[in-house]
Amino acid sequence: MGFVRSVVAPGETLIVHSHPHWRGLVRPALVTVIGAGLAGIAGGFIETQVVHPGDRAATWAMVAGLYLLVVLRFGLWPALRWARTDLVVTDERVLYRPAGSSRRCVDVPLRRVSAVRFQHTLADRALGTGCLILECGHLPPVEIDHVPGVARVHATVYDELLRLPPPPPPGPPAPAARFRWGLPGRR
């Protein structure tokens, strides 16, 4: 919650704060459990096949080190990335901060959003997730994947767009520059 407190300005109301969908944690959990099972099977082979105690200890250390490396890389690192990725919707903007080695933060003021839509596949519908798409005029659309409850977030952003006051009317046109004959600097 520290990140959210640091980005929400005074007077700004937090409406939605979420992380990516929980399905991003399935693979790290499976890697950890299956890796533990494979390490246990390897340990059984070590106990029955390796006779010398020094070789047995070295082989156990290799298996434990390999298991630790696999769990750190394919289990803990993706889980930390999931926990450090935030989607924040306030009454003034939409902020998306993916975690990882490259910190690319997307901060879209609601006044710049011209359209908001979402898409999801049949599997996404079953899991309650999808892709939120924010269109900002002539710029390429901002796509935020794996948003949990994407239909609810879409409705929330759309409601906030409707609550914004209309833009002020355009002012009077600026007078056109006068064309002068002659050389520059001469009157």
PDB file of C-alpha atoms in Angstrom:
ATOM      1  CA  MET A   1       0.000   0.000   0.000  1.00  0.00           C
ATOM      2  CA  GLY A   2       3.044   2.281   0.279  1.00  0.00           C
ATOM      3  CA  PHE A   3       3.198   2.780  -3.491  1.00  0.00           C
ATOM      4  CA  VAL A   4      -0.457   3.777  -3.635  1.00  0.00           C
ATOM      5  CA  ARG A   5      -0.063   6.316  -0.853  1.00  0.00           C
ATOM      6  CA  SER A   6       2.928   7.815  -2.613  1.00  0.00           C
ATOM      7  CA  VAL A   7       1.149   8.353  -5.957  1.00  0.00           C
ATOM      8  CA  VAL A   8      -2.305   9.486  -4.837  1.00  0.00           C
ATOM      9  CA  ALA A   9      -2.256  13.272  -4.645  1.00  0.00           C
ATOM     10  CA  PRO A  10      -4.058  15.209  -1.913  1.00  0.00           C
ATOM     11  CA  GLY A  11      -7.697  15.621  -2.885  1.00  0.00           C
ATOM     12  CA  GLU A  12      -7.551  12.615  -5.220  1.00  0.00           C
ATOM     13  CA  THR A  13      -9.902   9.729  -4.384  1.00  0.00           C
ATOM     14  CA  LEU A  14      -8.703   6.126  -4.752  1.00  0.00           C
ATOM     15  CA  ILE A  15     -11.351   4.027  -6.488  1.00  0.00           C
ATOM     16  CA  VAL A  16      -9.633   0.791  -7.575  1.00  0.00           C
ATOM     17  CA  HIS A  17      -6.332  -0.750  -6.500  1.00  0.00           C
ATOM     18  CA  SER A  18      -5.533  -4.248  -7.726  1.00  0.00           C
ATOM     19  CA  HIS A  19      -2.766  -6.579  -8.768  1.00  0.00           C
ATOM     20  CA  PRO A  20      -2.840  -8.825 -11.862  1.00  0.00           C
ATOM     21  CA  HIS A  21      -5.187 -11.796 -11.805  1.00  0.00           C
ATOM     22  CA  TRP A  22      -4.282 -14.661  -9.465  1.00  0.00           C
ATOM     23  CA  ARG A  23      -3.715 -16.985 -12.411  1.00  0.00           C
ATOM     24  CA  GLY A  24      -0.253 -15.439 -12.648  1.00  0.00           C
ATOM     25  CA  LEU A  25       0.612 -17.300  -9.444  1.00  0.00           C
ATOM     26  CA  VAL A  26      -0.378 -20.760 -10.713  1.00  0.00           C
ATOM     27  CA  ARG A  27       2.857 -21.466 -12.596  1.00  0.00           C
ATOM     28  CA  PRO A  28       5.174 -20.405  -9.725  1.00  0.00           C
ATOM     29  CA  ALA A  29       3.183 -22.585  -7.304  1.00  0.00           C
ATOM     30  CA  LEU A  30       3.329 -25.566  -9.664  1.00  0.00           C
ATOM     31  CA  VAL A  31       7.070 -25.121 -10.205  1.00  0.00           C
ATOM     32  CA  THR A  32       7.641 -25.075  -6.454  1.00  0.00           C
ATOM     33  CA  VAL A  33       5.511 -28.156  -5.740  1.00  0.00           C
ATOM     34  CA  ILE A  34       6.671 -30.220  -8.722  1.00  0.00           C
ATOM     35  CA  GLY A  35      10.282 -29.213  -8.057  1.00  0.00           C
ATOM     36  CA  ALA A  36       9.952 -30.393  -4.452  1.00  0.00           C
ATOM     37  CA  GLY A  37       8.553 -33.703  -5.678  1.00  0.00           C
ATOM     38  CA  LEU A  38      11.390 -34.175  -8.161  1.00  0.00           C
ATOM     39  CA  ALA A  39      13.942 -33.240  -5.488  1.00  0.00           C
ATOM     40  CA  GLY A  40      12.363 -35.840  -3.192  1.00  0.00           C
ATOM     41  CA  ILE A  41      12.566 -38.514  -5.884  1.00  0.00           C
ATOM     42  CA  ALA A  42      16.206 -37.576  -6.511  1.00  0.00           C
ATOM     43  CA  GLY A  43      16.820 -37.793  -2.759  1.00  0.00           C
ATOM     44  CA  GLY A  44      15.391 -41.327  -2.728  1.00  0.00           C
ATOM     45  CA  PHE A  45      17.755 -42.345  -5.509  1.00  0.00           C
ATOM     46  CA  ILE A  46      20.656 -40.724  -3.669  1.00  0.00           C
ATOM     47  CA  GLU A  47      19.902 -42.673  -0.501  1.00  0.00           C
ATOM     48  CA  THR A  48      19.639 -46.007  -2.311  1.00  0.00           C
ATOM     49  CA  GLN A  49      22.300 -45.645  -5.006  1.00  0.00           C
ATOM     50  CA  VAL A  50      25.130 -43.586  -3.479  1.00  0.00           C
ATOM     51  CA  VAL A  51      27.058 -45.658  -0.972  1.00  0.00           C
ATOM     52  CA  HIS A  52      29.892 -43.421   0.201  1.00  0.00           C
ATOM     53  CA  PRO A  53      28.738 -40.831   2.813  1.00  0.00           C
ATOM     54  CA  GLY A  54      30.935 -38.034   1.386  1.00  0.00           C
ATOM     55  CA  ASP A  55      29.540 -38.557  -2.106  1.00  0.00           C
ATOM     56  CA  ARG A  56      26.024 -38.734  -0.678  1.00  0.00           C
ATOM     57  CA  ALA A  57      26.416 -35.356   1.075  1.00  0.00           C
ATOM     58  CA  ALA A  58      27.863 -33.729  -2.060  1.00  0.00           C
ATOM     59  CA  THR A  59      25.035 -35.116  -4.210  1.00  0.00           C
ATOM     60  CA  TRP A  60      22.434 -33.912  -1.690  1.00  0.00           C
ATOM     61  CA  ALA A  61      24.028 -30.455  -1.772  1.00  0.00           C
ATOM     62  CA  MET A  62      23.877 -30.393  -5.585  1.00  0.00           C
ATOM     63  CA  VAL A  63      20.210 -31.413  -5.625  1.00  0.00           C
ATOM     64  CA  ALA A  64      19.323 -28.876  -2.917  1.00  0.00           C
ATOM     65  CA  GLY A  65      21.238 -26.104  -4.722  1.00  0.00           C
ATOM     66  CA  LEU A  66      19.573 -26.914  -8.035  1.00  0.00           C
ATOM     67  CA  TYR A  67      16.136 -26.967  -6.382  1.00  0.00           C
ATOM     68  CA  LEU A  68      16.856 -23.641  -4.684  1.00  0.00           C
ATOM     69  CA  LEU A  69      17.929 -22.019  -7.976  1.00  0.00           C
ATOM     70  CA  VAL A  70      14.850 -23.308  -9.818  1.00  0.00           C
ATOM     71  CA  VAL A  71      12.473 -22.171  -7.070  1.00  0.00           C
ATOM     72  CA  LEU A  72      14.094 -18.734  -6.823  1.00  0.00           C
ATOM     73  CA  ARG A  73      14.040 -18.135 -10.591  1.00  0.00           C
ATOM     74  CA  PHE A  74      10.723 -19.734 -11.591  1.00  0.00           C
ATOM     75  CA  GLY A  75       8.800 -19.611  -8.309  1.00  0.00           C
ATOM     76  CA  LEU A  76       9.762 -16.675  -6.120  1.00  0.00           C
ATOM     77  CA  TRP A  77      10.723 -14.127  -8.798  1.00  0.00           C
ATOM     78  CA  PRO A  78       7.370 -14.327 -10.704  1.00  0.00           C
ATOM     79  CA  ALA A  79       5.468 -14.211  -7.398  1.00  0.00           C
ATOM     80  CA  LEU A  80       7.349 -11.051  -6.388  1.00  0.00           C
ATOM     81  CA  ARG A  81       6.669  -9.482  -9.792  1.00  0.00           C
ATOM     82  CA  TRP A  82       2.971 -10.258  -9.371  1.00  0.00           C
ATOM     83  CA  ALA A  83       2.890  -8.699  -5.910  1.00  0.00           C
ATOM     84  CA  ARG A  84       4.741  -5.561  -7.061  1.00  0.00           C
ATOM     85  CA  THR A  85       2.531  -4.889 -10.118  1.00  0.00           C
ATOM     86  CA  ASP A  86      -0.241  -2.373  -9.401  1.00  0.00           C
ATOM     87  CA  LEU A  87      -3.285  -1.005 -11.203  1.00  0.00           C
ATOM     88  CA  VAL A  88      -4.626   2.162  -9.577  1.00  0.00           C
ATOM     89  CA  VAL A  89      -7.742   4.051 -10.675  1.00  0.00           C
ATOM     90  CA  THR A  90      -8.510   7.385  -9.034  1.00  0.00           C
ATOM     91  CA  ASP A  91     -11.046  10.039  -9.848  1.00  0.00           C
ATOM     92  CA  GLU A  92      -8.404  11.859 -11.934  1.00  0.00           C
ATOM     93  CA  ARG A  93      -6.225   9.185 -13.597  1.00  0.00           C
ATOM     94  CA  VAL A  94      -5.425   5.550 -14.338  1.00  0.00           C
ATOM     95  CA  LEU A  95      -1.983   4.360 -13.236  1.00  0.00           C
ATOM     96  CA  TYR A  96      -0.385   1.026 -14.129  1.00  0.00           C
ATOM     97  CA  ARG A  97       3.016   0.066 -12.753  1.00  0.00           C
ATOM     98  CA  PRO A  98       4.443  -3.289 -13.836  1.00  0.00           C
ATOM     99  CA  ALA A  99       7.252  -4.676 -11.709  1.00  0.00           C
ATOM    100  CA  GLY A 100      10.474  -6.213 -12.879  1.00  0.00           C
ATOM    101  CA  SER A 101      13.819  -5.094 -14.083  1.00  0.00           C
ATOM    102  CA  SER A 102      12.450  -2.377 -16.356  1.00  0.00           C
ATOM    103  CA  ARG A 103      10.133   0.058 -14.595  1.00  0.00           C
ATOM    104  CA  ARG A 104       7.631   1.301 -17.162  1.00  0.00           C
ATOM    105  CA  CYS A 105       4.892   3.217 -15.431  1.00  0.00           C
ATOM    106  CA  VAL A 106       1.780   4.228 -17.380  1.00  0.00           C
ATOM    107  CA  ASP A 107      -0.068   7.249 -15.988  1.00  0.00           C
ATOM    108  CA  VAL A 108      -3.089   8.342 -18.038  1.00  0.00           C
ATOM    109  CA  PRO A 109      -5.124  11.370 -16.936  1.00  0.00           C
ATOM    110  CA  LEU A 110      -8.839  10.679 -17.327  1.00  0.00           C
ATOM    111  CA  ARG A 111      -9.234  13.952 -19.231  1.00  0.00           C
ATOM    112  CA  ARG A 112      -7.070  12.501 -22.011  1.00  0.00           C
ATOM    113  CA  VAL A 113      -9.046   9.249 -22.332  1.00  0.00           C
ATOM    114  CA  SER A 114     -11.404   9.388 -25.305  1.00  0.00           C
ATOM    115  CA  ALA A 115     -12.713   5.813 -25.042  1.00  0.00           C
ATOM    116  CA  VAL A 116     -12.401   2.875 -22.685  1.00  0.00           C
ATOM    117  CA  ARG A 117     -13.123  -0.722 -23.637  1.00  0.00           C
ATOM    118  CA  PHE A 118     -12.150  -4.223 -22.645  1.00  0.00           C
ATOM    119  CA  GLN A 119     -11.731  -7.608 -24.283  1.00  0.00           C
ATOM    120  CA  HIS A 120     -11.492 -11.116 -22.961  1.00  0.00           C
ATOM    121  CA  THR A 121     -11.429 -14.627 -24.356  1.00  0.00           C
ATOM    122  CA  LEU A 122     -13.682 -17.444 -23.245  1.00  0.00           C
ATOM    123  CA  ALA A 123     -11.023 -18.620 -20.769  1.00  0.00           C
ATOM    124  CA  ASP A 124     -10.650 -15.054 -19.484  1.00  0.00           C
ATOM    125  CA  ARG A 125     -14.408 -14.837 -18.967  1.00  0.00           C
ATOM    126  CA  ALA A 126     -14.399 -18.058 -16.978  1.00  0.00           C
ATOM    127  CA  LEU A 127     -11.602 -16.727 -14.752  1.00  0.00           C
ATOM    128  CA  GLY A 128     -13.010 -13.192 -14.513  1.00  0.00           C
ATOM    129  CA  THR A 129     -10.089 -11.413 -16.132  1.00  0.00           C
ATOM    130  CA  GLY A 130      -9.310  -9.563 -19.340  1.00  0.00           C
ATOM    131  CA  CYS A 131      -7.538  -6.687 -21.058  1.00  0.00           C
ATOM    132  CA  LEU A 132      -8.490  -3.068 -20.313  1.00  0.00           C
ATOM    133  CA  ILE A 133      -7.913  -0.740 -23.280  1.00  0.00           C
ATOM    134  CA  LEU A 134      -7.698   3.032 -22.875  1.00  0.00           C
ATOM    135  CA  GLU A 135      -7.800   5.082 -26.068  1.00  0.00           C
ATOM    136  CA  CYS A 136      -6.231   8.521 -25.850  1.00  0.00           C
ATOM    137  CA  GLY A 137      -7.078  10.414 -29.023  1.00  0.00           C
ATOM    138  CA  HIS A 138      -4.406  10.128 -31.690  1.00  0.00           C
ATOM    139  CA  LEU A 139      -1.963   8.200 -29.476  1.00  0.00           C
ATOM    140  CA  PRO A 140      -1.751   4.400 -29.594  1.00  0.00           C
ATOM    141  CA  PRO A 141      -4.128   2.727 -27.131  1.00  0.00           C
ATOM    142  CA  VAL A 142      -2.883   1.691 -23.694  1.00  0.00           C
ATOM    143  CA  GLU A 143      -3.537  -2.008 -23.098  1.00  0.00           C
ATOM    144  CA  ILE A 144      -3.411  -3.399 -19.561  1.00  0.00           C
ATOM    145  CA  ASP A 145      -3.524  -7.211 -19.493  1.00  0.00           C
ATOM    146  CA  HIS A 146      -4.717  -9.612 -16.782  1.00  0.00           C
ATOM    147  CA  VAL A 147      -6.998  -7.130 -15.002  1.00  0.00           C
ATOM    148  CA  PRO A 148      -9.158  -8.986 -12.461  1.00  0.00           C
ATOM    149  CA  GLY A 149     -12.838  -8.088 -12.756  1.00  0.00           C
ATOM    150  CA  VAL A 150     -12.157  -6.231 -16.002  1.00  0.00           C
ATOM    151  CA  ALA A 151     -15.857  -5.511 -16.638  1.00  0.00           C
ATOM    152  CA  ARG A 152     -16.184  -3.888 -13.213  1.00  0.00           C
ATOM    153  CA  VAL A 153     -13.013  -1.823 -13.699  1.00  0.00           C
ATOM    154  CA  HIS A 154     -14.227  -0.810 -17.167  1.00  0.00           C
ATOM    155  CA  ALA A 155     -17.559   0.347 -15.743  1.00  0.00           C
ATOM    156  CA  THR A 156     -15.773   2.256 -12.974  1.00  0.00           C
ATOM    157  CA  VAL A 157     -13.466   4.084 -15.388  1.00  0.00           C
ATOM    158  CA  TYR A 158     -16.400   4.838 -17.695  1.00  0.00           C
ATOM    159  CA  ASP A 159     -18.437   6.246 -14.788  1.00  0.00           C
ATOM    160  CA  GLU A 160     -15.519   8.464 -13.819  1.00  0.00           C
ATOM    161  CA  LEU A 161     -15.249   9.679 -17.416  1.00  0.00           C
ATOM    162  CA  LEU A 162     -18.930  10.654 -17.314  1.00  0.00           C
ATOM    163  CA  ARG A 163     -18.424  12.556 -14.044  1.00  0.00           C
ATOM    164  CA  LEU A 164     -15.714  14.779 -15.467  1.00  0.00           C
ATOM    165  CA  PRO A 165     -16.864  18.323 -16.188  1.00  0.00           C
ATOM    166  CA  PRO A 166     -17.093  19.205 -19.882  1.00  0.00           C
ATOM    167  CA  PRO A 167     -14.055  20.912 -21.375  1.00  0.00           C
ATOM    168  CA  PRO A 168     -14.221  24.712 -21.496  1.00  0.00           C
ATOM    169  CA  PRO A 169     -15.359  26.245 -24.772  1.00  0.00           C
ATOM    170  CA  PRO A 170     -12.584  27.391 -27.070  1.00  0.00           C
ATOM    171  CA  GLY A 171     -11.514  30.993 -26.702  1.00  0.00           C
ATOM    172  CA  PRO A 172     -11.571  33.562 -29.457  1.00  0.00           C
ATOM    173  CA  PRO A 173      -9.188  32.808 -32.299  1.00  0.00           C
ATOM    174  CA  ALA A 174      -5.829  34.494 -32.171  1.00  0.00           C
ATOM    175  CA  PRO A 175      -5.354  37.263 -34.738  1.00  0.00           C
ATOM    176  CA  ALA A 176      -3.484  36.160 -37.804  1.00  0.00           C
ATOM    177  CA  ALA A 177       0.011  37.456 -38.281  1.00  0.00           C
ATOM    178  CA  ARG A 178       0.171  40.397 -40.645  1.00  0.00           C
ATOM    179  CA  PHE A 179       2.176  39.983 -43.760  1.00  0.00           C
ATOM    180  CA  ARG A 180       4.546  42.832 -44.484  1.00  0.00           C
ATOM    181  CA  TRP A 181       6.228  43.545 -47.731  1.00  0.00           C
ATOM    182  CA  GLY A 182       9.855  44.268 -47.727  1.00  0.00           C
ATOM    183  CA  LEU A 183      12.925  43.120 -45.915  1.00  0.00           C
ATOM    184  CA  PRO A 184      12.892  41.916 -42.318  1.00  0.00           C
ATOM    185  CA  GLY A 185      13.396  44.681 -39.807  1.00  0.00           C
ATOM    186  CA  ARG A 186      12.062  47.428 -42.072  1.00  0.00           C
ATOM    187  CA  ARG A 187       8.801  49.124 -41.306  1.00  0.00           C
TER     188      ARG A 187
END
